[in-house]
Short mmCIF file of C-alpha atoms and ligand atoms in Angstrom, two decimals:
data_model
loop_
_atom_site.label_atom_id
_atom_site.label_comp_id
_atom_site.label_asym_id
_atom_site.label_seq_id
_atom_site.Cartn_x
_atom_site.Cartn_y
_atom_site.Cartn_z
CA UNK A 1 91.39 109.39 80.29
CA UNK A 2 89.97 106.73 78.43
CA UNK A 3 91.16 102.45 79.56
CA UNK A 4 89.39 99.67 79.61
CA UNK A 5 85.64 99.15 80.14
CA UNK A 6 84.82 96.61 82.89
CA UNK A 7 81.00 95.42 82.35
CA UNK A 8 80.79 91.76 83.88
CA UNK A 9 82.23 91.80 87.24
CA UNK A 10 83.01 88.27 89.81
CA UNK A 11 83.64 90.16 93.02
CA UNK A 12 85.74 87.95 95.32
CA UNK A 13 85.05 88.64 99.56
CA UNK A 14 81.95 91.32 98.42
CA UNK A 15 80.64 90.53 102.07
CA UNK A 16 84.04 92.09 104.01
CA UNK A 17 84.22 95.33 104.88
CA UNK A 18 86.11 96.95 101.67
CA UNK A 19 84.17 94.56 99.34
CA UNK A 20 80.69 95.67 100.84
CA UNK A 21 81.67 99.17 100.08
CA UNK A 22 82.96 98.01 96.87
CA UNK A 23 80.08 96.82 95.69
CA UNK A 24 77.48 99.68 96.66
CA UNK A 25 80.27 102.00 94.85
CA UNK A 26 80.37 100.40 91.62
CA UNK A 27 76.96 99.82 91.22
CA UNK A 28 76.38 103.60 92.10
CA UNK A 29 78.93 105.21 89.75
CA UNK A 30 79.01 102.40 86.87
CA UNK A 31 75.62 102.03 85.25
CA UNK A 32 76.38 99.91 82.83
CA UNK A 33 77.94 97.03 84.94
CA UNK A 34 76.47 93.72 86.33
CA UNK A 35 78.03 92.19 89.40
CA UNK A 36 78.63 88.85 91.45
CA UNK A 37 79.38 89.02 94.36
CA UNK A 38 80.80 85.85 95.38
CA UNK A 39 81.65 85.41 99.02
CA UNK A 40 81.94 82.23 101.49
CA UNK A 41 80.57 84.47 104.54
CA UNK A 42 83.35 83.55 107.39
CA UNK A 43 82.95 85.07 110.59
CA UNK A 44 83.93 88.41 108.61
CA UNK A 45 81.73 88.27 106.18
CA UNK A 46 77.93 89.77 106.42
CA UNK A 47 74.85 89.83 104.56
CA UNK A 48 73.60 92.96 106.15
CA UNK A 49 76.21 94.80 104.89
CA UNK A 50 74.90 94.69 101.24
CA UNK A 51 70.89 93.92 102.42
CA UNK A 52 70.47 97.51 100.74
CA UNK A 53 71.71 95.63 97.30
CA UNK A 54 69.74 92.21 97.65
CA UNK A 55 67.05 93.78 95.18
CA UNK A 56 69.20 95.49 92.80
CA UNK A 57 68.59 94.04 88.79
CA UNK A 58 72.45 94.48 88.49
CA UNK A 59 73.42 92.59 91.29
CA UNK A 60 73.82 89.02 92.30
CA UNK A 61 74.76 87.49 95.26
CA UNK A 62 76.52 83.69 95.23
CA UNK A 63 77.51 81.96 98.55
CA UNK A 64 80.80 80.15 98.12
CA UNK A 65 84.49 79.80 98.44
CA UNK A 66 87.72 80.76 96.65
CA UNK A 67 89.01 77.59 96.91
CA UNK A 68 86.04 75.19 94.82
CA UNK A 69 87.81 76.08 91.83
CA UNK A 70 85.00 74.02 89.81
CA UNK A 71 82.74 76.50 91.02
CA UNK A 72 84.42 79.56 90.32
CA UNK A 73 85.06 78.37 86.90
CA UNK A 74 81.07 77.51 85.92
CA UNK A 75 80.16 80.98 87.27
CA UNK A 76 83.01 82.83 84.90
CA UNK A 77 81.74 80.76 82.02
CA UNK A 78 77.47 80.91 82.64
CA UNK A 79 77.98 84.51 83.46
CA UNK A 80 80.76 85.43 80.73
CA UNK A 81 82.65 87.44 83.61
CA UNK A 82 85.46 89.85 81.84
CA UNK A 83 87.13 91.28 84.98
CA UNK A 84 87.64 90.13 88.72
CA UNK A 85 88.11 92.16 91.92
CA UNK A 86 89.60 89.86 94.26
CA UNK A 87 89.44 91.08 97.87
CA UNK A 88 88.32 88.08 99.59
CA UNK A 89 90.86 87.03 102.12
CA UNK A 90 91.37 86.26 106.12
CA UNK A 91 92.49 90.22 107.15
CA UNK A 92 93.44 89.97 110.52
CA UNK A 93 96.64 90.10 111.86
CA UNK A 94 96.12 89.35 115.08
CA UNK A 95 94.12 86.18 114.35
CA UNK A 96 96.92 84.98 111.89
CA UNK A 97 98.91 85.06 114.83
CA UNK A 98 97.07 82.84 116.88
CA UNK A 99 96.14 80.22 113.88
CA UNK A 100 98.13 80.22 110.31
CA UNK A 101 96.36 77.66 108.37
CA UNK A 102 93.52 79.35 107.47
CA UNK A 103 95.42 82.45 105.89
CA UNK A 104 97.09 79.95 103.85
CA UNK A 105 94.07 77.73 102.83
CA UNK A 106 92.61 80.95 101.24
CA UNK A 107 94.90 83.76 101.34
CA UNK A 108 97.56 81.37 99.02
CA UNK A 109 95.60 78.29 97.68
CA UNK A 110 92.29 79.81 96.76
CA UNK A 111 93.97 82.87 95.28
CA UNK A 112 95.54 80.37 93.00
CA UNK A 113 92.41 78.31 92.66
CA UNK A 114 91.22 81.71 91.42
CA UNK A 115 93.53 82.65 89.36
CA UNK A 116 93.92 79.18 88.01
CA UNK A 117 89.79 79.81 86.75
CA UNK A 118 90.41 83.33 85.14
CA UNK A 119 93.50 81.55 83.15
CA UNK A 120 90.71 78.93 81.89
CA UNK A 121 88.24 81.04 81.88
CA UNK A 122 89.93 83.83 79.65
CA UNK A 123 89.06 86.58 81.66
CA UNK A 124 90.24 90.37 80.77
CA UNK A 125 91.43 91.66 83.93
CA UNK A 126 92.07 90.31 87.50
CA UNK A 127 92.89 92.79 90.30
CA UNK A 128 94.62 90.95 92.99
CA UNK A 129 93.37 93.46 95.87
CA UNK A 130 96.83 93.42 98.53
CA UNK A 131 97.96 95.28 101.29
CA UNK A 132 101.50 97.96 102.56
CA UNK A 133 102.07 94.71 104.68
CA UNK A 134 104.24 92.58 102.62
CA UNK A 135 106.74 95.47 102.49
CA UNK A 136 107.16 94.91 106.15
CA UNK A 137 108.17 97.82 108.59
CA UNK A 138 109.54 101.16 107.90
CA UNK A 139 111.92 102.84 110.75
CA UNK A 140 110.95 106.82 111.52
CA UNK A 141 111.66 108.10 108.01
CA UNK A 142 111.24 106.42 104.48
CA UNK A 143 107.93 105.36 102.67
CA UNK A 144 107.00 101.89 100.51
CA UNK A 145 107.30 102.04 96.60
CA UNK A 146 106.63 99.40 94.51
CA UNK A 147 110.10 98.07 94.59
CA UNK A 148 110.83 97.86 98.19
CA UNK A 149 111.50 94.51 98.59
CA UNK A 150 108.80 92.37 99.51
CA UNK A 151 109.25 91.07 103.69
CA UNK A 152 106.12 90.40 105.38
CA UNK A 153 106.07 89.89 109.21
CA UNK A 154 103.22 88.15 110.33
CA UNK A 155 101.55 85.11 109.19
CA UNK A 156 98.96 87.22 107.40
CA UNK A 157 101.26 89.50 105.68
CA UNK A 158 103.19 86.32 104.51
CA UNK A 159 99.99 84.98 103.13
CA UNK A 160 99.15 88.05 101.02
CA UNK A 161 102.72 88.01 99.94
CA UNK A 162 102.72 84.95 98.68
CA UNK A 163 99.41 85.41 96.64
CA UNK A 164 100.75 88.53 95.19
CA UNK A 165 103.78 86.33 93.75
CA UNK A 166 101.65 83.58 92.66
CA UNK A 167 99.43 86.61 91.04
CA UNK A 168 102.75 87.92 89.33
CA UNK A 169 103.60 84.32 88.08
CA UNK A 170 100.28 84.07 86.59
CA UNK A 171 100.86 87.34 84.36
CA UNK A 172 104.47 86.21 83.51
CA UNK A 173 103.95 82.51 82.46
CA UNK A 174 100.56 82.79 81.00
CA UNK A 175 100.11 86.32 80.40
CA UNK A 176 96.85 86.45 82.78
CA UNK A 177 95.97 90.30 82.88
CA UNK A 178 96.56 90.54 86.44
CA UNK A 179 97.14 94.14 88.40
CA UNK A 180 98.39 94.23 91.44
CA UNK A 181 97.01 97.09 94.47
CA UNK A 182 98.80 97.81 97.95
CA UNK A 183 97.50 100.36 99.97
CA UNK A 184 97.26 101.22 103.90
CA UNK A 185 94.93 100.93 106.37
CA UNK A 186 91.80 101.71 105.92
CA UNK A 187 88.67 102.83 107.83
CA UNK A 188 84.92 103.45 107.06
CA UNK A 189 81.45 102.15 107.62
CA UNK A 190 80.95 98.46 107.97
CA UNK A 191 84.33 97.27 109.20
CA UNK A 192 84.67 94.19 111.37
CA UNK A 193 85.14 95.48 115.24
CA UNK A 194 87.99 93.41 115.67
CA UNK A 195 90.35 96.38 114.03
CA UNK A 196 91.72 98.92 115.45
CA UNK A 197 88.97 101.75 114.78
CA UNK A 198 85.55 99.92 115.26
CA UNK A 199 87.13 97.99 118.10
CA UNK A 200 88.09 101.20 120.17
CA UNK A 201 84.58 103.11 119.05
CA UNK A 202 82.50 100.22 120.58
CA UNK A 203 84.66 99.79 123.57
CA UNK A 204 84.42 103.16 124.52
CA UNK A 205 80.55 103.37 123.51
CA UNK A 206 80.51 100.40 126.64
CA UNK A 207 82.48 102.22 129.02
CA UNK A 208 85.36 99.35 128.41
CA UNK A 209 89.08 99.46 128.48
CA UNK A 210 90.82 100.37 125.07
CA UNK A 211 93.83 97.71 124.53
CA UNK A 212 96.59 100.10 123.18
CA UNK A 213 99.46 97.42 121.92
CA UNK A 214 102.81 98.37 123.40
CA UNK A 215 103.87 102.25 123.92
CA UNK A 216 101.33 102.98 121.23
CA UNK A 217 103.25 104.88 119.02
CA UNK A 218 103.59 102.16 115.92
CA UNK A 219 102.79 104.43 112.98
CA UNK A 220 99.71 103.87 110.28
CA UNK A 221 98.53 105.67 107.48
CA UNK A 222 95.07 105.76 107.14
CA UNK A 223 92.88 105.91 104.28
CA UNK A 224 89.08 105.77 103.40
CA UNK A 225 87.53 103.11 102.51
CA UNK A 226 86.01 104.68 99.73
CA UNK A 227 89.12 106.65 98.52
CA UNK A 228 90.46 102.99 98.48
CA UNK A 229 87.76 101.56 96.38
CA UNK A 230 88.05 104.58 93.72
CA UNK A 231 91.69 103.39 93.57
CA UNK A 232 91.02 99.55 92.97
CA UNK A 233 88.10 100.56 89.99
CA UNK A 234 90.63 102.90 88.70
CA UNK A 235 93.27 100.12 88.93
CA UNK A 236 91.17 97.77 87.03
CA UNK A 237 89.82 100.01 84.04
CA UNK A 238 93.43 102.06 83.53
CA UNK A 239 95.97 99.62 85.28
CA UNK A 240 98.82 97.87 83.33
CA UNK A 241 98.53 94.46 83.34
CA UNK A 242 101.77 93.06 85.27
CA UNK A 243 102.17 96.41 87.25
CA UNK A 244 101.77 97.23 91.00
CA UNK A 245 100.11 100.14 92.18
CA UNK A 246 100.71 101.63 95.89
CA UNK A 247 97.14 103.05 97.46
CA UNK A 248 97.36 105.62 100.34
CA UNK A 249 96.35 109.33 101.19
CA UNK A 250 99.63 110.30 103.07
CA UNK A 251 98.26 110.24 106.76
CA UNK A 252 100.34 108.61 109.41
CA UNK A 253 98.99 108.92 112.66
CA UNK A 254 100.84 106.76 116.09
CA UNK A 255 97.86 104.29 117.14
CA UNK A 256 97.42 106.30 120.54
CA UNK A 257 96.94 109.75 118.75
CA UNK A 258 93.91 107.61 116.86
CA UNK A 259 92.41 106.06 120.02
CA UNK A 260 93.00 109.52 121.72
CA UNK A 261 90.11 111.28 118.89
CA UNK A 262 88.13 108.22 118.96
CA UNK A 263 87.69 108.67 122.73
CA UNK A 264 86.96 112.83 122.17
CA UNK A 265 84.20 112.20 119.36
CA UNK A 266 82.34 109.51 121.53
CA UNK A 267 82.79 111.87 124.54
CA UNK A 268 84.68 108.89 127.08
CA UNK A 269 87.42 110.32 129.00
CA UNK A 270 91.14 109.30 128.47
CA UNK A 271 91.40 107.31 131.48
CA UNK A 272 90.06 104.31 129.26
CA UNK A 273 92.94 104.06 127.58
CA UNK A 274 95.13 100.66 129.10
CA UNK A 275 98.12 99.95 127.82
CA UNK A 276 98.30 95.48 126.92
CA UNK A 277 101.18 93.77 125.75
CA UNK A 278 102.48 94.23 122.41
CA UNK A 279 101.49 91.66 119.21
CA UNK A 280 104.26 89.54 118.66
CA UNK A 281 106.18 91.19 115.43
CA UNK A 282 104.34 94.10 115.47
CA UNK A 283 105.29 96.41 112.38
CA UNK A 284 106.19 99.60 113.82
CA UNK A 285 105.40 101.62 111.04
CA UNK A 286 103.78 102.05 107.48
CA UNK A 287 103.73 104.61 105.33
CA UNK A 288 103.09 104.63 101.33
CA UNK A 289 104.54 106.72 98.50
CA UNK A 290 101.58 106.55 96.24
CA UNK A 291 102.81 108.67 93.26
CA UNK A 292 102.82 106.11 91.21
CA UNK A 293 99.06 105.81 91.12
CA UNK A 294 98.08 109.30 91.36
CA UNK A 295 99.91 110.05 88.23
CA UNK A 296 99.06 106.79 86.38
CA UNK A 297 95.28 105.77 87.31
CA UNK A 298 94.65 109.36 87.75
CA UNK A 299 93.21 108.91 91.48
CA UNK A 300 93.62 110.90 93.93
CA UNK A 301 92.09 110.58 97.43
CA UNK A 302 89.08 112.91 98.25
CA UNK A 303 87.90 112.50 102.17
CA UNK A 304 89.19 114.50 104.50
CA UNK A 305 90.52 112.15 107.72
CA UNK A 306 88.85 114.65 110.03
CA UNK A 307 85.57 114.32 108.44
CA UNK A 308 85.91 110.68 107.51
CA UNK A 309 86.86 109.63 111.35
CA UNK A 310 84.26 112.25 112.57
CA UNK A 311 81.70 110.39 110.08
CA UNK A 312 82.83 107.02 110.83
CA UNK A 313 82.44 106.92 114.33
CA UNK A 314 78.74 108.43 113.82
CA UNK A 315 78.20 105.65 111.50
CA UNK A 316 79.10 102.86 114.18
CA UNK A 317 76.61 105.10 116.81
CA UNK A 318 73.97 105.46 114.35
CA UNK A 319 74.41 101.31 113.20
CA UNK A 320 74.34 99.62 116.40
CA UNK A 321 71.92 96.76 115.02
CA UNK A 322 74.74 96.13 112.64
CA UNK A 323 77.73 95.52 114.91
CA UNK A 324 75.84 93.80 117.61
CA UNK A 325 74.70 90.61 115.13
CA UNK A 326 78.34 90.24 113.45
CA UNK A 327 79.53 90.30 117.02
CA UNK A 328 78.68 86.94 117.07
CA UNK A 329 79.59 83.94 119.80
CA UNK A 330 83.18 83.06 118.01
CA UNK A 331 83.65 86.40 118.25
CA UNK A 332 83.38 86.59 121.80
CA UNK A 333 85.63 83.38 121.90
CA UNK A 334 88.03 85.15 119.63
CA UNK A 335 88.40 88.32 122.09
CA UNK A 336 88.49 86.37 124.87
CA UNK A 337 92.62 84.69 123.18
P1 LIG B 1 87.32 91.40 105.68
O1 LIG B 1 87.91 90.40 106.61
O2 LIG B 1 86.42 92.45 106.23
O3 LIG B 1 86.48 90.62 104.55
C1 LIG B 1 86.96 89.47 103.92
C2 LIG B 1 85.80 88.83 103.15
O4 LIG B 1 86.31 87.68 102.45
C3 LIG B 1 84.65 88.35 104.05
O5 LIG B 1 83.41 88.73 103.50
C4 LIG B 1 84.81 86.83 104.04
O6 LIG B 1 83.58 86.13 104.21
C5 LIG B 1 85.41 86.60 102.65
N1 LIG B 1 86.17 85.34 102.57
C6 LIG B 1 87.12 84.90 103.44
N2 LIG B 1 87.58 83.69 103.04
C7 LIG B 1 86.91 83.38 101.91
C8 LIG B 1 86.95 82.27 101.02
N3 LIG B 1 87.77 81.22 101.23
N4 LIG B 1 86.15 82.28 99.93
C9 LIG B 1 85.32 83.33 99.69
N5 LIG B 1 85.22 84.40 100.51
C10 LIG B 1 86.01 84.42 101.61
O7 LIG B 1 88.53 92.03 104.88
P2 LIG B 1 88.75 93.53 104.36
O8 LIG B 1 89.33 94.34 105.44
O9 LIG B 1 87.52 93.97 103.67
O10 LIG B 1 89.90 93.27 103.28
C11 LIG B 1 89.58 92.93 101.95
C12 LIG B 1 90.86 92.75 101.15
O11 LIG B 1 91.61 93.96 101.16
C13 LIG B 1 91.82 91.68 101.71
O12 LIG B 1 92.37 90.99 100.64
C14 LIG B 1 92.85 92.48 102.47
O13 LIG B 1 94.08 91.79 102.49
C15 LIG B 1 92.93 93.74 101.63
N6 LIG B 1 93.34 94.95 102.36
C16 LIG B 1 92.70 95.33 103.50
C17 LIG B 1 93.06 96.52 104.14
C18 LIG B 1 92.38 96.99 105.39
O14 LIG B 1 92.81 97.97 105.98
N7 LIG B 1 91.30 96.37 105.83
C19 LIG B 1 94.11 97.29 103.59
C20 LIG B 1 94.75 96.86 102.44
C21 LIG B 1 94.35 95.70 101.81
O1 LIG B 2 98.08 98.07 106.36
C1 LIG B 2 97.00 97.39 105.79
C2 LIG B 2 96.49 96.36 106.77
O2 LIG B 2 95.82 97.07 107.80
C3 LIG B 2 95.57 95.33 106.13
O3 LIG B 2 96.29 94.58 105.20
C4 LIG B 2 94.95 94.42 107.20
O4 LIG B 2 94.01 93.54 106.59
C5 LIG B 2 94.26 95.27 108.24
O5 LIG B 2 93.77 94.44 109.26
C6 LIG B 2 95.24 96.30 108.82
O6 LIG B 2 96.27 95.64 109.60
P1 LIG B 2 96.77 96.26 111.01
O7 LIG B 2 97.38 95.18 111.80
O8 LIG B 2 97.55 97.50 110.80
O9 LIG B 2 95.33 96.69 111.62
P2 LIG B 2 94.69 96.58 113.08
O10 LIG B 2 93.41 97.35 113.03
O11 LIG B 2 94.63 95.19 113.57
O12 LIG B 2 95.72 97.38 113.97
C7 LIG B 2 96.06 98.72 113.71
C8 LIG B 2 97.11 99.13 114.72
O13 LIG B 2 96.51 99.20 116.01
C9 LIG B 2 98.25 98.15 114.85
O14 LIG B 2 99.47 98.86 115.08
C10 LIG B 2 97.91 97.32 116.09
C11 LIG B 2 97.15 98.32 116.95
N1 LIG B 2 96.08 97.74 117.80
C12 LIG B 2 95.15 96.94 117.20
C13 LIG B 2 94.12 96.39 117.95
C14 LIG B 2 93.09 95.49 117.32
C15 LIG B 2 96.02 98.04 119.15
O15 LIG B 2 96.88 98.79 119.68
N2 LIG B 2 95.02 97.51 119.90
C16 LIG B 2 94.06 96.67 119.36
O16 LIG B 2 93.18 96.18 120.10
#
């Protein structure tokens, strides 16, 4: 299959979790492509997860934020950008809960500051990187396709929501080449332990108590990070422009069946498991029909959730360096709410 060739690439939240992985992906399996990654480095976002890059002639690395649209826009123009891969955002549900404004200063306004600097700029393609979330919550059966209706829950999910429409208006009214990803959770080296995964791993590497939200049967279907990056490079190079593509690798697990094989692969005994009261809202289950993009982008996802947990949770014994620094003070603070 033959689309379009992406060559000068702005990276938006490169120093997150997916967009770390991102990055290191790209740069691997697209030789002929130089990269920004442009990244304001909140609490979630880490230089250590691309230190391997810092030296690589395709690679730059600019400290800044979504929302200094004057920025943005110089950095398009001096660097003649032709795609962006926008996955910088506040992620966390849990921490939308507790404080809104943040998910709105960047989730909504710097999107649009963002996409507001591609329009100027005249940039090819912008992938607006979104989650399953704004669909809501799905009862036992039934899975998200593009055209469920859009009804976020939390504060976060409301936030990506809304950039996603703004995204959409941008294509309609000004014909901005935007495409538009969605998939499920995902899981993989380098991810903040404030989710579920990392969180439980390091918990049970200290002999704590695993938090298990509710009954712990609320439903996600995980995917690889990587699988999840293929899916956002194969958006951008043979997406539609104005079209939504769903992102998942059919595999819906109940959080406690999750924490259960986390618990087994570190070798901690189930007795760590304590149930906590539930999030507020709390979807109680996701699952996405991603047909669409299989048969369109021609992805499909390759890592096998055995392996990929089983590899994951090696990662986060082998990489204790890593997760000790970004657990930082305001972490600490963070946990502590
Ligand atoms: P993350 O929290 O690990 O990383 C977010 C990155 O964005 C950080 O490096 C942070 O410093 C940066 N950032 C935050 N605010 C910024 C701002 N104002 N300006 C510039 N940079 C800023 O998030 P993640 O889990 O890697 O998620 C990346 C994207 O993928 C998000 O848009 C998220 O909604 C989406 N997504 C995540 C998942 C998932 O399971 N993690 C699933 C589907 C979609
Ligand atoms: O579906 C995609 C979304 O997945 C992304 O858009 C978000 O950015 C990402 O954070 C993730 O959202 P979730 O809320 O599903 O992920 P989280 O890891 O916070 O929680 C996963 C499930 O585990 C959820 O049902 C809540 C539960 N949970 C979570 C934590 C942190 C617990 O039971 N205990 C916990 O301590």
């Amino acid at each position: 299959m033959s689309g379009y060739e992406i060559k000068k690439v702005f990276v938006t939240g490169g120093a997150g979790f997916i967009g770390s992985n991102f990055v290191r992906h790209l740069l691997e399996i697209r030789s002929e492509v130089n990269l920004i990654n442009y990244d304001a480095l909140t609490y979630a976002g880490n230089l250590e997860s691309t230190a391997d890059l810092t030296d690589h002639p395709r690679y730059t690395f600019v400290h800044g934020d979504i929302c200094d649209g004057e920025k943005v826009a110089g950095l398009l123009k001096d660097h003649k950008i032709d795609t962006i891969i926008h996955f910088a955002a506040e992620s966390h549900v849990d921490r939308s809960i507790l404080s809104g404004a943040e998910f709105v200063r960047t989730n909504v306004g710097g999107t649009q500051s963002l996409l507001e600097a591609a329009l100027k700029c005249g940039v090819s393609r912008f992938v607006q990187v979104s989650t399953d979330e704004v669909y809501g919550s799905l009862g036992e059966t039934g899975q998200f396709t593009e055209s469920t209706p859009l009804a976020p829950n939390s504060p976060y999910s409301a936030s990506k929501a809304g950039a996603d429409l703004l995204a959409r208006s941008y294509y309609h009214t000004f014909g901005l080449p935007v495409v538009t990803t969605r998939c499920s959770n995902n899981y993989g080296p380098y991810q903040f332990p404030e989710k579920l995964i990392p969180l439980m791993i390091i918990k049970a590497m200290r002999d704590e108590r695993l938090p298990v939200y509710g009954d712990g049967m609320n439903v996600r279907d995980w995917i690889h990070v990587l699988d999840h990056c293929d899916a956002v490079l194969a958006a951008a190079e043979m997406g539609l422009p104005g079209e939504i593509y769903n992102i998942g690798s059919s595999n819906e697990w109940p959080n406690i069946e999750i924490v259960k094989r986390l618990l087994h692969h570190v070798g901690k005994p189930e007795s760590l498991v304590q149930y906590v009261k539930d999030r507020p809202g709390h979807d109680r289950r996701y699952a996405i029909d991603s047909t669409k993009s299989r048969r369109e982008l021609g992805w499909a996802p390759k890592v096998n959730f055995d392996q990929g947990l089983a590899e994951t949770v090696q990662w986060y014994l082998d990489n204790t360096t890593w997760w000790e620094n970004v657990m930082s003070e305001e972490t600490q603070n963070y946990s502590e709410q």
